[in-house]
């Protein structure tokens, strides 16, 4: 008996190792793409003032570019999710990166203000593919025992992309001007597309839909699913996060200068601290999410400190080092709640529908992105930067209420399973 069992044991080891290696390759590729997508999102805020001066327009006018980006994403992200489920996420991701590269290059090279706005709308079209395709690939290919960590690494990569972009953009702009900074981002997007072409064979060309037995109740996969209460609740949660983060990520530099005379260099360091520590918080949050069913408590702590951070920034002139520390701690705790966000969506999504569901709920980010830039830009133009922080606090509290009053899925001790 031992002679027959030993080969089976030896065979299990290589198979397990191969599974780990394949998952690692998939997660690495998707993380790289998500990193680049967040470079796109954070490309404009660090040089908001430079671009505004270059076109000779107001904050509201430049904010229209971000609104155009989010309008395009909001309108097309759910259809993109259906396309991901139909024609496959790999092709959609590659196309999105190439379209993004073209859009950023056009924004840099065309001298007209309205051409800049149209280019940003095209960048918004490119943005529609990332969440539907990323989550569809991860949900379809990663071992269920590792899916939570895969989601946390994916989110970490996005935050890391956001975190390094201010330094990347400011450094490039110092050498080549803001046009050069945009072109450098376009090259990065093209390089990521080529990476998928060369190494993307480990990604599925199309997602496999599970067979449904005759005795099983078929899942709702159309509008009934997207308009169900759990999905709409997640959509609203994403909207609240977008409204809150839109104020912090886009207007920290200019609002702190207007309120307290904080130099832009210090505010940019503080903003990078917020984003980079958010990335670290995401990784810690993945560990926490695997160890506790009480995610509402994690959310309560994270949102409580983030709202406190916004209050301190809006109503107190913090010394530079204090501002950096406060925003870094706020980012860490804010990041810790993010892995549970993704698992909450996955818990109410039927197999084979990850693209359309994640595309739909991620539209909440775009809806917030449509409203936040123009609203906050209008407040800046009318010398009311403090009101930005009041609105940020209000939406953080709404997100907190949405998270802590949710219903957990039946049958599991935690909705991270």
mmCIF file of C-alpha atoms in Angstrom, residues 211-218:
data_model
loop_
_atom_site.group_PDB
_atom_site.id
_atom_site.type_symbol
_atom_site.label_atom_id
_atom_site.label_comp_id
_atom_site.label_asym_id
_atom_site.label_seq_id
_atom_site.Cartn_x
_atom_site.Cartn_y
_atom_site.Cartn_z
ATOM 1 C CA UNK A 211 -23.440 24.457 -15.746
ATOM 2 C CA UNK A 212 -26.839 24.797 -14.094
ATOM 3 C CA UNK A 213 -28.650 21.586 -13.274
ATOM 4 C CA UNK A 214 -32.323 21.177 -14.030
ATOM 5 C CA UNK A 215 -33.245 21.073 -10.350
ATOM 6 C CA UNK A 216 -31.356 24.243 -9.444
ATOM 7 C CA UNK A 217 -32.900 27.661 -9.474
ATOM 8 C CA UNK A 218 -31.307 29.707 -12.203
#
